[in-house]
Amino acid sequence: MDFYSKTGPMALGSRLRRLSERLTDQAGAIYALYGNDLQPKWFPVFYVLAEGGERSITDIAVDIGHSHASVSQIAGELAEKGYIKEKKGKNDARKRFIALTQKGKALAAAMQAQYEDVRTAVEQTMKEANHDLWRAIEDWEFLLDRKDLLGRVQDVRRAREAKRLRIVDFRPEHAKAFRDLNERWISTYFKMEEPDYRSLDHPQEYILDKGGHIFMALLDDKPVGTVALIPMAAQSAAKAAAQGAESAAPHGAMSAAPHGAMSAAPHGAMSAAPHGAMSTAPHGAMSAAPHGAKSVVADGAAADVVAADGARSAESAAAAAPQAPDTHELAKMAVSPEAQGLGIGWLLGQAAIERARTLHLRRIYLESNTLLKPAISLYYKLGFQRIVGQPSPYERANIQMELVL
């Protein structure tokens, strides 16, 4: 068994190239047999001119499937032999036209017998073969036009890898992977900030305890991707509480001013101040209030995280999207670079959407950045549509999207 039989499809291009080289060598010998000095590589251009008369370089390239540069080079070599001449276009002097010279026309006439003999020999060979080579080539060209070989191999690879892939709910042992996947992806496109670290270091407190969900993609039980589904209403409340705690009152105390202030009500309760009113304290500042107040502030400060897909967590979403208990934000999507190309982002998105339907949510909201073209394309594929909301307070988000369920 030879190399090509052993390697099969992997050597398809090499085998076709070997066949092409073999036929080209034989073509050279056939030209010599009939006393022609035409080179096999010149034949497509020469034949088009012999059959159709004067043509432009561009038109010939399109007809025979060669590049413009290749046809120009062949035209130059045929011109040196005296078989063709160049002409300027009648309506556009910049366009190059070529045509056969008298010498070229004489050669074309002399080659008629050669054409007939070669055609007859090829037809006889076809009858001896078990398959029609021309039809097989046409079939392959048609199929590869619909989807190239690379795309077909990618599909097969994804299907095979999918058997090793699982989407599961977050467990405590996934905490480090959740953080590492997001940090790696955020740092690739943006700059990590302190609120990012706090949120990623405490997913239980900032996401799950608020009624959110985190999904992990496992490839052979190794975490390679993640995404979160975060309640918008809960995050909005956390944000407002955090902003109230950041007022100008003495350190550790609650301000009595109505604007954005928190009442002395139990943990997490908000005053009747306008929703979303912000204090002048630095973003993310934490008071020295009792433990419960600190927790609320941390929630608001940490909600600014940018996920791998460019979507930020619910703090920024709360500033730009309508608040409703039946709305969650899709955020913190990250896929390991080593596992990309397996459709993991699609599977994570589908898992989040299915969970949202189970929870009877009305919509899923997200914010992202158009710099992340693959992510934006994925969101559209999942059914999200672009919306226009209030301007985001963060520069890294420049697109808002929603999926109405």
Coordinates of C-alpha atoms in Angstrom, one line a residue:
M1 CA 0.0 0.0 0.0
D2 CA 1.5 3.4 -1.1
F3 CA 1.6 6.7 0.8
Y4 CA -1.5 8.0 -0.8
S5 CA -3.6 4.9 -0.1
K6 CA -2.5 5.0 3.6
T7 CA -3.1 8.6 4.2
G8 CA -6.4 8.8 2.2
P9 CA -8.2 12.2 2.6
M10 CA -5.3 13.9 4.3
A11 CA -3.3 13.6 1.1
L12 CA -6.2 14.5 -1.2
G13 CA -4.5 17.8 -2.3
S14 CA -1.2 16.1 -2.8
R15 CA -2.7 13.3 -4.8
L16 CA -4.6 15.7 -7.1
R17 CA -1.4 17.7 -7.5
R18 CA 0.5 14.6 -8.4
L19 CA -2.1 13.7 -11.0
S20 CA -2.0 17.2 -12.4
E21 CA 1.8 17.2 -12.6
R22 CA 1.6 13.8 -14.4
L23 CA -0.9 15.1 -17.0
T24 CA 1.0 18.3 -17.5
D25 CA 4.2 16.4 -18.2
Q26 CA 2.3 14.3 -20.8
A27 CA 0.8 17.4 -22.3
G28 CA 4.3 18.8 -22.9
A29 CA 5.2 15.6 -24.7
I30 CA 2.0 15.8 -26.8
Y31 CA 2.7 19.4 -27.9
A32 CA 6.2 18.2 -29.0
L33 CA 4.6 15.3 -30.9
Y34 CA 2.7 17.7 -33.0
G35 CA 5.6 20.1 -33.5
N36 CA 4.1 22.9 -31.3
D37 CA 6.2 24.9 -28.9
L38 CA 3.3 25.9 -26.8
Q39 CA 3.7 25.3 -23.1
P40 CA 0.9 23.5 -21.3
K41 CA 0.4 26.4 -18.8
W42 CA -0.2 28.8 -21.7
F43 CA -3.0 26.7 -23.2
P44 CA -6.1 28.1 -21.2
V45 CA -5.2 31.7 -22.2
F46 CA -4.4 30.8 -25.8
Y47 CA -7.5 28.7 -26.2
V48 CA -9.8 31.6 -24.9
L49 CA -8.2 34.0 -27.4
A50 CA -8.5 31.4 -30.3
E51 CA -12.2 30.9 -29.6
G52 CA -13.4 34.3 -28.6
G53 CA -11.0 36.8 -30.2
E54 CA -9.8 40.0 -28.5
R55 CA -10.3 39.9 -24.6
S56 CA -9.2 41.9 -21.6
I57 CA -6.8 40.4 -19.0
T58 CA -9.5 40.7 -16.4
D59 CA -12.2 38.9 -18.4
I60 CA -9.8 36.0 -19.3
A61 CA -8.8 35.7 -15.6
V62 CA -12.5 35.3 -14.6
D63 CA -13.2 32.8 -17.4
I64 CA -10.4 30.4 -16.7
G65 CA -10.3 30.9 -12.9
H66 CA -6.8 32.3 -12.7
S67 CA -5.5 35.4 -10.9
H68 CA -5.1 38.6 -12.9
A69 CA -1.3 38.4 -12.2
S70 CA -1.1 34.9 -13.5
V71 CA -2.9 35.8 -16.8
S72 CA -0.7 38.9 -17.2
Q73 CA 2.4 36.8 -16.8
I74 CA 1.2 34.2 -19.3
A75 CA 0.2 37.0 -21.7
G76 CA 3.7 38.4 -21.5
E77 CA 5.3 35.1 -22.3
L78 CA 3.0 34.5 -25.3
A79 CA 3.8 38.0 -26.5
E80 CA 7.6 37.2 -26.4
K81 CA 6.9 34.2 -28.6
G82 CA 5.0 36.4 -31.0
Y83 CA 1.6 34.6 -30.5
I84 CA -0.3 37.5 -29.1
K85 CA -0.3 41.3 -29.2
E86 CA -1.5 43.9 -26.7
K87 CA -4.0 46.6 -27.5
K88 CA -5.4 49.5 -25.5
G89 CA -9.1 49.7 -24.9
K90 CA -11.2 51.9 -27.2
N91 CA -13.1 53.5 -24.4
D92 CA -10.5 53.1 -21.6
A93 CA -6.9 53.3 -22.5
R94 CA -5.9 52.0 -19.1
K95 CA -7.5 48.6 -19.8
R96 CA -5.3 46.0 -21.4
F97 CA -6.7 43.9 -24.2
I98 CA -4.8 41.0 -25.9
A99 CA -5.5 39.2 -29.2
L100 CA -3.8 36.6 -31.4
T101 CA -1.3 37.7 -33.9
Q102 CA -1.2 36.1 -37.4
K103 CA 1.4 33.7 -36.1
G104 CA -0.9 32.8 -33.2
K105 CA -3.9 32.3 -35.5
A106 CA -1.8 30.0 -37.7
L107 CA -0.8 27.9 -34.6
A108 CA -4.5 27.7 -33.5
A109 CA -5.5 26.4 -37.0
A110 CA -2.7 23.8 -36.9
M111 CA -3.7 22.6 -33.5
Q112 CA -7.2 21.5 -34.6
A113 CA -6.0 17.9 -35.4
Q114 CA -4.2 17.8 -32.0
Y115 CA -7.4 18.9 -30.3
E116 CA -9.4 16.1 -31.9
D117 CA -6.8 13.4 -31.2
V118 CA -6.5 14.4 -27.5
R119 CA -10.3 14.5 -27.1
T120 CA -10.7 11.1 -28.6
A121 CA -7.9 9.6 -26.4
V122 CA -9.5 11.1 -23.2
E123 CA -13.0 9.8 -24.1
Q124 CA -11.5 6.3 -24.6
T125 CA -9.8 6.5 -21.3
M126 CA -13.0 7.6 -19.6
K127 CA -14.8 4.5 -21.0
E128 CA -12.1 2.3 -19.4
A129 CA -12.5 4.0 -16.0
N130 CA -15.1 3.1 -13.4
H131 CA -16.0 6.7 -12.8
D132 CA -16.5 9.9 -14.8
L133 CA -13.6 12.1 -13.8
W134 CA -15.2 15.3 -15.2
R135 CA -18.4 14.8 -13.4
A136 CA -16.6 13.9 -10.2
I137 CA -14.6 17.1 -10.4
E138 CA -17.7 19.2 -11.1
D139 CA -19.4 17.6 -8.1
W140 CA -16.5 18.4 -5.8
E141 CA -16.2 22.0 -7.1
F142 CA -20.0 22.5 -6.5
L143 CA -19.9 21.1 -3.0
L144 CA -16.8 23.1 -2.0
D145 CA -18.4 26.2 -3.3
R146 CA -21.3 25.6 -0.9
K147 CA -18.9 24.9 2.0
D148 CA -15.1 24.7 1.8
L149 CA -13.1 21.8 3.2
L150 CA -12.0 23.8 6.2
G151 CA -15.5 24.5 7.2
R152 CA -16.5 20.9 6.8
V153 CA -13.5 19.7 9.0
Q154 CA -14.5 22.3 11.6
D155 CA -18.0 20.9 11.7
V156 CA -16.8 17.4 12.1
R157 CA -14.3 18.5 14.8
R158 CA -17.0 20.3 16.8
A159 CA -19.3 17.3 16.6
R160 CA -16.5 15.0 17.9
E161 CA -15.5 17.4 20.6
A162 CA -19.1 17.9 21.7
K163 CA -19.2 14.3 22.9
R164 CA -16.5 15.3 25.4
L165 CA -18.2 18.6 26.4
R166 CA -20.7 19.2 29.2
I167 CA -22.5 22.4 30.4
V168 CA -23.0 22.2 34.1
D169 CA -24.1 24.5 36.9
F170 CA -21.4 26.3 38.9
R171 CA -20.0 24.5 41.9
P172 CA -17.6 25.8 44.5
E173 CA -14.6 24.0 43.0
H174 CA -15.2 26.0 39.8
A175 CA -14.5 29.4 41.5
K176 CA -10.8 29.6 40.5
A177 CA -11.6 28.7 36.8
F178 CA -14.5 31.2 36.7
R179 CA -12.1 33.9 37.8
D180 CA -9.1 32.8 35.7
L181 CA -11.2 32.5 32.5
N182 CA -12.7 36.0 32.9
E183 CA -9.5 37.7 34.0
R184 CA -7.6 36.3 31.0
W185 CA -10.2 37.4 28.5
I186 CA -10.9 40.8 30.1
S187 CA -7.2 41.5 30.1
T188 CA -6.9 40.7 26.4
Y189 CA -9.2 43.5 25.4
F190 CA -9.6 45.8 28.4
K191 CA -8.0 46.6 31.8
M192 CA -8.8 44.8 34.9
E193 CA -9.9 47.0 37.8
E194 CA -10.4 46.4 41.5
P195 CA -14.2 45.9 41.2
D196 CA -13.5 43.3 38.6
Y197 CA -11.3 41.3 41.0
R198 CA -13.8 41.6 43.9
S199 CA -16.7 40.3 41.8
L200 CA -14.7 37.5 40.3
D201 CA -13.3 36.5 43.6
H202 CA -16.8 36.2 45.2
P203 CA -19.3 34.8 42.6
Q204 CA -21.4 33.2 45.4
E205 CA -22.0 36.5 47.1
Y206 CA -22.3 38.7 44.1
I207 CA -24.3 36.5 41.7
L208 CA -25.6 33.3 43.1
D209 CA -26.9 34.7 46.4
K210 CA -28.8 37.3 44.4
G211 CA -30.7 34.7 42.5
G212 CA -28.3 34.5 39.6
H213 CA -26.9 31.5 37.8
I214 CA -23.4 30.6 36.5
F215 CA -22.8 27.9 33.9
M216 CA -19.5 26.2 33.3
A217 CA -18.4 24.4 30.1
L218 CA -16.3 21.3 30.9
L219 CA -14.1 19.6 28.3
D220 CA -13.1 16.2 29.7
D221 CA -14.1 17.6 33.0
K222 CA -11.8 20.6 32.7
P223 CA -13.4 24.1 32.8
V224 CA -12.9 25.8 29.5
G225 CA -15.8 28.3 29.4
T226 CA -18.3 30.1 31.5
V227 CA -21.3 32.5 31.4
A228 CA -23.5 34.1 34.1
L229 CA -27.2 35.1 34.2
I230 CA -27.7 37.9 36.7
P231 CA -31.1 39.3 37.9
M232 CA -31.3 42.9 36.9
A233 CA -33.7 44.0 39.7
A234 CA -31.4 42.5 42.5
Q235 CA -28.4 44.2 41.0
S236 CA -30.2 47.5 40.7
A237 CA -31.1 47.3 44.4
A238 CA -27.5 46.5 45.3
K239 CA -26.3 49.4 43.2
A240 CA -28.7 51.9 44.7
A241 CA -27.8 50.8 48.2
A242 CA -24.1 51.0 47.4
Q243 CA -24.5 54.5 46.0
G244 CA -26.4 55.6 49.1
A245 CA -23.7 54.2 51.3
E246 CA -21.2 56.3 49.4
S247 CA -22.8 59.6 50.2
A248 CA -20.9 62.5 51.9
A249 CA -22.0 61.5 55.4
P250 CA -19.3 60.9 58.1
H251 CA -17.3 57.8 57.4
G252 CA -19.3 54.8 58.3
A253 CA -22.5 56.7 58.9
M254 CA -25.7 56.9 56.8
S255 CA -26.5 60.3 55.4
A256 CA -29.8 61.9 56.3
A257 CA -30.0 63.7 53.0
P258 CA -32.8 62.5 50.7
H259 CA -30.7 62.3 47.6
G260 CA -29.5 58.8 47.1
A261 CA -29.5 58.2 50.9
M262 CA -30.2 55.0 52.7
S263 CA -32.7 54.9 55.5
A264 CA -32.0 53.2 58.8
A265 CA -34.2 50.4 57.7
P266 CA -33.0 46.7 57.9
H267 CA -30.1 45.6 55.7
G268 CA -30.4 46.5 52.0
A269 CA -33.6 48.6 52.4
M270 CA -33.6 51.8 50.3
S271 CA -35.1 55.2 51.0
A272 CA -37.6 56.9 48.6
A273 CA -34.8 58.8 46.9
P274 CA -34.8 58.9 43.1
H275 CA -33.7 55.6 41.6
G276 CA -30.1 55.4 40.6
A277 CA -29.1 58.7 42.3
M278 CA -25.3 58.7 42.8
S279 CA -23.3 60.2 45.6
T280 CA -20.1 62.1 45.1
A281 CA -18.0 59.5 46.8
P282 CA -15.4 57.7 44.7
H283 CA -16.8 54.7 42.8
G284 CA -16.5 51.5 44.7
A285 CA -15.7 53.2 48.1
M286 CA -16.8 51.1 51.0
S287 CA -18.1 52.5 54.3
A288 CA -17.2 51.3 57.8
A289 CA -20.8 50.4 58.5
P290 CA -21.7 47.1 60.0
H291 CA -21.1 43.9 58.0
G292 CA -24.4 44.0 56.2
A293 CA -23.9 47.5 54.8
K294 CA -20.4 46.5 53.6
S295 CA -21.8 43.6 51.7
V296 CA -24.3 45.8 49.9
V297 CA -21.6 48.3 49.0
A298 CA -19.3 45.6 47.7
D299 CA -22.1 44.3 45.5
G300 CA -22.5 47.7 43.8
A301 CA -18.8 48.3 43.5
A302 CA -18.1 44.9 41.9
A303 CA -20.9 44.9 39.4
D304 CA -18.8 46.7 36.8
V305 CA -17.1 43.6 35.6
V306 CA -16.6 43.1 31.8
A307 CA -17.0 39.6 30.7
A308 CA -15.0 37.8 28.0
D309 CA -17.7 38.6 25.5
G310 CA -17.6 42.3 26.4
A311 CA -20.8 42.3 28.4
R312 CA -20.6 44.0 31.8
S313 CA -22.2 42.8 34.9
A314 CA -25.5 44.1 36.2
E315 CA -24.3 47.3 37.8
S316 CA -23.7 49.0 34.5
A317 CA -26.8 47.3 33.1
A318 CA -28.9 48.8 35.8
A319 CA -27.8 52.3 34.7
A320 CA -28.8 51.7 31.1
A321 CA -31.6 49.2 31.0
P322 CA -35.2 49.2 32.3
Q323 CA -35.5 47.4 35.6
A324 CA -37.9 44.6 36.0
P325 CA -37.9 41.4 38.1
D326 CA -38.4 39.3 34.9
T327 CA -35.2 40.6 33.3
H328 CA -31.7 39.1 33.7
E329 CA -28.4 40.1 32.2
L330 CA -26.2 37.8 30.3
A331 CA -22.6 38.5 31.4
K332 CA -19.2 37.1 32.2
M333 CA -19.0 34.9 29.1
A334 CA -15.4 33.6 28.6
V335 CA -14.0 30.8 26.6
S336 CA -10.4 29.5 26.9
P337 CA -8.4 30.4 23.7
E338 CA -7.3 26.7 23.6
A339 CA -10.9 25.6 23.3
Q340 CA -12.2 28.1 20.8
G341 CA -13.7 26.9 17.6
L342 CA -15.7 24.2 19.3
G343 CA -19.0 26.1 19.5
I344 CA -18.7 26.5 23.3
G345 CA -20.0 30.1 23.3
W346 CA -23.1 29.0 21.5
L347 CA -23.7 26.1 23.9
L348 CA -23.2 28.4 26.9
G349 CA -25.6 30.9 25.5
Q350 CA -28.2 28.3 24.8
A351 CA -27.9 27.0 28.3
A352 CA -28.5 30.5 29.7
I353 CA -31.5 31.1 27.5
E354 CA -33.0 27.8 28.4
R355 CA -32.6 28.5 32.1
A356 CA -34.2 31.9 31.5
R357 CA -37.2 30.3 29.9
T358 CA -37.5 27.8 32.8
L359 CA -37.5 30.8 35.2
H360 CA -40.3 32.4 33.0
L361 CA -38.2 35.5 32.4
R362 CA -39.4 38.1 29.9
R363 CA -36.1 39.3 28.5
I364 CA -32.4 38.9 28.7
Y365 CA -30.2 42.0 28.4
L366 CA -26.5 42.5 27.7
E367 CA -23.9 45.1 27.1
S368 CA -20.9 44.5 25.0
N369 CA -18.3 46.2 22.8
T370 CA -18.3 46.1 19.0
L371 CA -14.6 45.5 19.2
L372 CA -15.5 41.9 20.0
K373 CA -16.9 41.0 16.6
P374 CA -17.1 37.2 17.2
A375 CA -19.1 37.8 20.4
I376 CA -21.5 40.3 18.7
S377 CA -22.0 37.8 15.9
L378 CA -22.8 35.1 18.4
Y379 CA -25.4 37.2 20.2
Y380 CA -27.2 37.9 16.9
K381 CA -27.1 34.2 16.2
L382 CA -28.6 33.5 19.6
G383 CA -31.4 35.9 18.7
F384 CA -30.4 39.1 20.5
Q385 CA -31.2 42.4 18.8
R386 CA -29.5 45.8 19.3
I387 CA -31.4 48.3 21.4
V388 CA -30.7 51.9 22.3
G389 CA -30.7 52.6 26.1
Q390 CA -29.4 55.3 28.3
P391 CA -25.7 56.1 27.8
S392 CA -23.5 53.7 29.8
P393 CA -21.3 55.2 32.5
Y394 CA -18.5 53.0 31.3
E395 CA -16.4 53.6 28.2
R396 CA -15.9 49.9 27.5
A397 CA -19.5 49.3 26.6
N398 CA -20.8 50.7 23.3
I399 CA -23.6 48.4 22.4
Q400 CA -26.7 47.2 24.2
M401 CA -28.7 44.2 23.2
E402 CA -31.8 42.2 24.3
L403 CA -33.5 38.9 23.7
V404 CA -37.3 39.0 24.3
L405 CA -38.4 35.5 25.4

